[in-house]
Short mmCIF file of C-alpha atoms and ligand atoms in Angstrom, two decimals:
data_model
loop_
_atom_site.label_atom_id
_atom_site.label_comp_id
_atom_site.label_asym_id
_atom_site.label_seq_id
_atom_site.Cartn_x
_atom_site.Cartn_y
_atom_site.Cartn_z
CA MET A 82 110.65 75.68 84.32
CA THR A 83 111.99 78.72 82.62
CA LEU A 84 115.19 80.41 83.62
CA LEU A 85 114.85 84.11 83.79
CA ASP A 86 118.03 85.24 81.97
CA GLY A 87 119.09 88.45 83.45
CA LYS A 88 122.28 88.70 81.55
CA LYS A 89 120.57 88.49 78.19
CA THR A 90 117.82 90.88 79.26
CA SER A 91 120.23 93.34 80.53
CA GLU A 92 122.29 93.11 77.30
CA ALA A 93 119.10 93.75 75.23
CA ILE A 94 118.19 96.94 77.32
CA GLN A 95 121.70 98.24 77.10
CA GLN A 96 121.72 97.77 73.29
CA GLU A 97 118.46 99.69 73.16
CA ILE A 98 119.96 102.44 75.27
CA ALA A 99 123.18 102.49 73.04
CA ALA A 100 121.15 102.82 69.94
CA GLU A 101 119.35 105.86 71.37
CA VAL A 102 122.72 107.45 72.56
CA ALA A 103 124.00 106.97 68.94
CA GLU A 104 120.96 108.79 67.69
CA ILE A 105 121.45 111.68 70.20
CA LYS A 106 125.09 112.01 69.29
CA ALA A 107 124.23 112.07 65.50
CA SER A 108 121.73 114.89 66.11
CA GLY A 109 124.18 116.90 68.24
CA GLY A 110 122.27 116.29 71.57
CA LYS A 111 123.61 116.05 75.09
CA VAL A 112 125.42 112.82 75.64
CA PRO A 113 124.36 111.32 78.99
CA HIS A 114 126.97 111.65 81.67
CA LEU A 115 126.90 109.52 84.94
CA ALA A 116 129.07 110.24 88.06
CA ALA A 117 129.64 107.82 90.89
CA ILE A 118 131.07 108.54 94.30
CA LEU A 119 132.68 105.60 95.89
CA VAL A 120 133.90 105.90 99.53
CA GLY A 121 136.38 103.37 100.72
CA ASN A 122 137.49 100.03 99.35
CA ASP A 123 134.77 97.51 100.11
CA GLY A 124 135.17 94.68 97.66
CA GLY A 125 131.61 94.40 96.54
CA SER A 126 131.18 98.17 96.20
CA VAL A 127 134.44 98.51 94.19
CA THR A 128 133.25 95.82 91.69
CA TYR A 129 129.85 97.35 91.38
CA VAL A 130 130.97 100.89 90.76
CA ASN A 131 133.59 99.66 88.28
CA ASN A 132 130.93 97.78 86.37
CA LYS A 133 128.70 100.77 86.35
CA VAL A 134 131.56 102.78 84.81
CA LEU A 135 132.40 100.09 82.19
CA ALA A 136 128.69 99.86 81.21
CA CYS A 137 128.73 103.73 80.56
CA GLU A 138 131.68 103.38 78.30
CA ARG A 139 130.14 100.37 76.42
CA ILE A 140 126.89 102.19 75.56
CA GLY A 141 128.48 105.56 74.97
CA PHE A 142 127.75 107.54 77.99
CA GLY A 143 130.22 109.90 79.60
CA SER A 144 131.20 108.79 83.17
CA THR A 145 133.17 110.24 86.15
CA LEU A 146 134.34 108.11 88.97
CA ILE A 147 135.12 109.90 92.16
CA ARG A 148 136.92 107.96 94.86
CA TYR A 149 137.53 108.81 98.57
CA GLU A 150 139.27 107.11 101.44
CA ASP A 151 136.85 105.94 104.06
CA THR A 152 138.33 108.71 106.31
CA ILE A 153 136.48 111.40 104.34
CA SER A 154 134.38 113.55 106.53
CA GLU A 155 130.66 113.91 105.89
CA GLU A 156 131.12 117.71 105.31
CA GLU A 157 133.66 117.09 102.56
CA LEU A 158 131.24 114.56 100.96
CA LEU A 159 128.42 117.01 101.07
CA ILE A 160 130.43 119.58 99.41
CA LYS A 161 131.24 117.34 96.49
CA ILE A 162 127.47 116.40 96.19
CA LYS A 163 126.56 120.12 96.01
CA GLU A 164 129.21 120.58 93.25
CA LEU A 165 127.75 117.65 91.22
CA ASN A 166 124.22 119.14 91.67
CA LEU A 167 125.38 122.37 90.13
CA ASN A 168 127.51 120.79 87.30
CA ASP A 169 125.51 120.87 84.10
CA GLU A 170 127.80 118.36 82.30
CA ILE A 171 126.63 115.61 84.88
CA ASP A 172 123.01 114.48 84.22
CA GLY A 173 122.85 112.13 87.11
CA PHE A 174 124.95 110.67 89.92
CA ILE A 175 125.05 108.04 92.57
CA VAL A 176 126.70 107.72 95.96
CA GLN A 177 127.56 104.08 96.26
CA LEU A 178 126.27 102.44 99.51
CA PRO A 179 127.05 101.49 102.24
CA LEU A 180 128.88 104.50 103.54
CA PRO A 181 131.22 104.32 106.60
CA LYS A 182 129.54 104.61 109.95
CA HIS A 183 130.63 108.13 110.77
CA ILE A 184 128.78 109.42 107.71
CA ASP A 185 124.93 109.93 107.94
CA THR A 186 123.48 108.14 104.85
CA GLU A 187 120.11 109.71 105.07
CA LYS A 188 121.70 113.27 105.06
CA VAL A 189 123.96 112.35 102.18
CA LEU A 190 121.14 110.98 100.11
CA GLU A 191 119.01 113.99 100.81
CA ALA A 192 121.70 116.31 99.61
CA VAL A 193 121.54 114.87 96.09
CA ASP A 194 119.36 116.89 93.67
CA PRO A 195 116.28 114.74 93.18
CA GLN A 196 116.50 115.53 89.44
CA LYS A 197 119.91 113.92 89.38
CA ASP A 198 119.18 111.10 91.66
CA VAL A 199 119.30 108.27 89.24
CA ASP A 200 119.39 105.73 92.09
CA GLY A 201 116.04 106.84 93.16
CA PHE A 202 117.06 107.07 96.84
CA HIS A 203 116.05 110.67 97.55
CA PRO A 204 112.91 110.89 99.73
CA ILE A 205 111.36 112.96 97.10
CA ASN A 206 111.70 110.25 94.51
CA VAL A 207 110.55 107.57 96.96
CA GLY A 208 107.42 109.79 97.69
CA ARG A 209 106.72 110.28 93.89
CA MET A 210 107.01 106.62 93.41
CA VAL A 211 104.59 105.88 96.21
CA ALA A 212 102.24 108.54 94.88
CA GLY A 213 102.45 107.10 91.38
CA LEU A 214 104.09 110.25 89.99
CA PRO A 215 106.91 110.11 87.44
CA ALA A 216 110.04 109.41 89.41
CA TYR A 217 113.47 107.66 89.22
CA LEU A 218 112.78 104.09 90.38
CA PRO A 219 115.49 102.36 92.30
CA ALA A 220 117.44 100.08 89.92
CA THR A 221 117.01 96.67 91.39
CA PRO A 222 113.15 96.88 91.71
CA ALA A 223 112.89 98.42 88.32
CA GLY A 224 115.08 95.62 86.88
CA ILE A 225 112.70 92.91 88.39
CA LEU A 226 109.78 94.73 86.77
CA GLN A 227 111.57 94.52 83.45
CA LEU A 228 112.16 90.85 83.86
CA LEU A 229 108.45 90.20 84.76
CA GLU A 230 107.39 92.32 81.65
CA ARG A 231 109.72 90.92 79.23
CA TYR A 232 108.95 87.29 80.02
CA GLN A 233 105.24 88.32 80.06
CA ILE A 234 104.67 86.91 83.52
CA GLU A 235 101.10 87.45 84.77
CA THR A 236 101.16 89.52 88.01
CA ARG A 237 97.61 90.81 88.12
CA GLY A 238 95.74 89.47 91.12
CA LYS A 239 98.60 87.27 92.00
CA HIS A 240 99.85 86.81 95.52
CA CYS A 241 103.45 88.37 95.63
CA VAL A 242 105.41 87.62 98.80
CA VAL A 243 108.41 90.01 99.12
CA ILE A 244 111.07 88.97 101.79
CA GLY A 245 113.14 91.75 103.19
CA ARG A 246 112.27 95.47 103.79
CA SER A 247 115.38 97.41 102.71
CA ASN A 248 114.99 100.89 101.26
CA ILE A 249 116.98 99.63 98.24
CA VAL A 250 114.98 96.51 97.35
CA GLY A 251 112.21 95.12 99.54
CA SER A 252 110.33 98.14 100.46
CA PRO A 253 110.04 99.78 96.95
CA MET A 254 109.43 96.28 95.46
CA SER A 255 106.45 95.83 97.71
CA ILE A 256 105.00 99.16 96.74
CA LEU A 257 105.58 98.74 92.92
CA MET A 258 104.08 95.25 92.89
CA SER A 259 100.95 96.71 94.71
CA LYS A 260 100.36 99.45 92.09
CA CYS A 261 97.55 99.33 89.73
CA ALA A 262 99.84 98.78 86.64
CA TYR A 263 101.50 96.03 84.81
CA PRO A 264 103.73 94.61 86.10
CA GLY A 265 102.04 94.99 89.40
CA ASP A 266 98.41 94.84 90.61
CA ALA A 267 99.27 91.90 92.83
CA THR A 268 98.24 91.29 96.39
CA VAL A 269 101.37 91.99 98.22
CA THR A 270 102.67 90.45 101.64
CA LEU A 271 106.05 92.02 103.00
CA CYS A 272 107.84 89.63 105.23
CA HIS A 273 110.94 90.34 107.20
CA ARG A 274 113.25 89.30 110.01
CA ASN A 275 110.39 89.28 112.63
CA THR A 276 107.77 87.58 110.51
CA VAL A 277 106.34 84.72 112.51
CA ASP A 278 106.20 81.48 110.35
CA LEU A 279 107.67 82.71 107.07
CA PRO A 280 106.89 79.44 105.14
CA HIS A 281 103.17 80.03 106.00
CA TYR A 282 103.35 82.96 103.69
CA THR A 283 105.75 81.87 101.00
CA ARG A 284 103.84 78.56 100.39
CA GLN A 285 100.79 80.72 99.43
CA ALA A 286 102.93 82.74 97.03
CA ASP A 287 102.53 82.85 93.31
CA ILE A 288 105.51 85.13 93.15
CA ILE A 289 108.35 85.17 95.72
CA ILE A 290 110.92 88.06 95.68
CA ALA A 291 113.69 87.20 98.18
CA ALA A 292 115.94 90.12 99.09
CA VAL A 293 117.52 89.20 102.32
CA GLY A 294 121.16 88.11 101.93
CA LYS A 295 120.73 84.82 103.74
CA PRO A 296 122.04 82.00 101.45
CA GLY A 297 119.66 79.13 101.10
CA LEU A 298 116.80 80.86 103.11
CA ILE A 299 114.21 79.67 100.62
CA THR A 300 113.94 75.87 100.58
CA ALA A 301 111.89 73.64 98.41
CA ASP A 302 109.22 72.90 101.22
CA MET A 303 108.46 76.74 101.21
CA VAL A 304 107.54 76.99 97.61
CA LYS A 305 104.31 76.29 95.89
CA GLU A 306 104.30 74.15 92.66
CA GLY A 307 104.33 76.55 89.70
CA ALA A 308 105.59 79.68 91.61
CA VAL A 309 107.66 82.48 90.15
CA VAL A 310 110.81 82.78 92.21
CA ILE A 311 113.02 86.02 91.98
CA ASP A 312 116.23 85.73 93.98
CA VAL A 313 117.94 89.07 94.74
CA GLY A 314 120.43 87.73 97.14
CA THR A 315 124.13 88.07 96.27
CA THR A 316 126.13 86.94 99.33
CA ARG A 317 129.78 86.26 98.79
CA VAL A 318 130.84 82.77 100.19
CA PRO A 319 134.35 81.44 100.04
CA ASP A 320 135.20 79.13 97.16
CA ALA A 321 138.65 78.02 96.55
CA THR A 322 137.92 76.77 93.09
CA LYS A 323 137.21 80.43 92.00
CA LYS A 324 139.93 82.86 90.94
CA SER A 325 138.27 85.53 93.06
CA GLY A 326 138.28 83.08 95.96
CA TYR A 327 134.41 83.46 96.39
CA LYS A 328 131.26 82.77 94.56
CA LEU A 329 127.81 84.51 94.87
CA LYS A 330 125.02 82.62 96.58
CA GLY A 331 121.35 83.74 96.37
CA ASP A 332 118.72 83.56 99.09
CA VAL A 333 117.12 80.50 97.32
CA ASP A 334 118.31 76.93 97.44
CA PHE A 335 118.20 76.90 93.73
CA ASP A 336 118.80 73.18 92.86
CA ALA A 337 116.06 72.03 95.14
CA VAL A 338 113.53 74.92 94.37
CA ALA A 339 114.00 75.40 90.55
CA PRO A 340 112.10 72.03 89.63
CA LYS A 341 108.99 73.35 91.36
CA CYS A 342 108.98 76.83 89.63
CA SER A 343 107.38 78.09 86.50
CA PHE A 344 110.07 80.82 86.31
CA ILE A 345 113.18 81.37 88.38
CA THR A 346 116.22 83.71 88.34
CA PRO A 347 119.79 82.16 88.65
CA VAL A 348 122.34 83.64 90.84
CA PRO A 349 124.62 85.03 89.39
CA GLY A 350 123.09 86.01 86.01
CA GLY A 351 119.56 86.86 87.26
CA VAL A 352 118.62 90.05 88.85
CA GLY A 353 122.08 91.44 89.24
CA PRO A 354 122.94 92.38 85.59
CA LEU A 355 119.57 94.21 85.31
CA THR A 356 120.56 96.62 88.11
CA ILE A 357 123.14 98.24 85.92
CA ALA A 358 120.94 98.38 82.89
CA MET A 359 118.29 100.23 84.85
CA LEU A 360 120.77 102.63 86.23
CA MET A 361 121.77 103.42 82.64
CA LYS A 362 118.05 103.89 81.73
CA ASN A 363 117.70 106.35 84.62
CA THR A 364 120.78 108.27 83.41
CA LEU A 365 119.25 108.41 80.04
CA ARG A 366 116.02 109.64 81.32
CA ALA A 367 117.91 112.36 83.31
CA ALA A 368 119.75 113.46 80.11
CA LYS A 369 116.48 113.67 78.37
CA SER A 370 114.88 115.56 81.46
CA GLU A 371 111.98 112.94 80.98
CA VAL A 372 111.12 112.57 84.79
CA TYR A 373 111.12 116.14 85.82
CA ALA A 374 109.96 117.55 82.46
N1 GUN B 70 124.48 99.43 97.18
C1 GUN B 70 123.76 98.28 96.89
N2 GUN B 70 122.91 98.51 95.94
C2 GUN B 70 123.16 99.85 95.61
C3 GUN B 70 122.59 100.60 94.43
O1 GUN B 70 121.64 100.27 93.78
N3 GUN B 70 123.13 101.95 94.45
C4 GUN B 70 123.99 102.46 95.31
N4 GUN B 70 124.39 103.61 95.14
N5 GUN B 70 124.56 101.59 96.23
C5 GUN B 70 124.12 100.39 96.24
#
């Protein structure tokens, strides 16, 4: 069994990006600049956004954090987005999700200029991804592709079972794994909360990608010997022994499942760290006008 080390892989990618930023700076080019809008004080979201800003600083990007109370109106948020769309200093920006209930998330995501949509959430980028055109890919699925590629995991002709159909992970992951490309070219089954007999599908899987947010959903009896298991779950569960008061639990019962696997991601330290690296990569591509050349 090989542990897929997301932390190490993320650091390697960020070092590659930092080296490129240093070159851009040396030649007097535009230093990539990422802006992030954070609405409210959700613990997870605050941590994620802070980590994104810290990553920018570490690799030499400019960054701007824009924070609002969760009482902000949709209109005010849309005005800020239009302003960022027009600001030439900002190469890319994200609106951290989830947003408060009184704000229409789809409307907000559609307001972002697709050329600055480094989260890849705008329907134009989603459509371009589906069509196989150059697009910003959402960070978590893109990070999983990086892990598969850097560990040279065979995906062609394999049966990949994706569990969870969110717009952020499950749905784009299933599309990318089905593409005629490497990593990809797999036979893909997309399972979700209304799948009848989930173990029937997971037991056939060469590659399982679980993105549900239900700790311990995937048990050892659901996994074929030699399978590759990618765990996207990061549920906070109370843990008095931790300074933060919680620990992160994946969707996979790691201790029982790991011995059966050829490759498996730990939680934390698996998929999570790659998400930030891929956001940085998208921001670099935005600064270089690579996607919409
Ligand atoms: N919430 C959970 N994942 C993400 C992400 O990748 N980007 C944004 N903006 N919000 C998220």
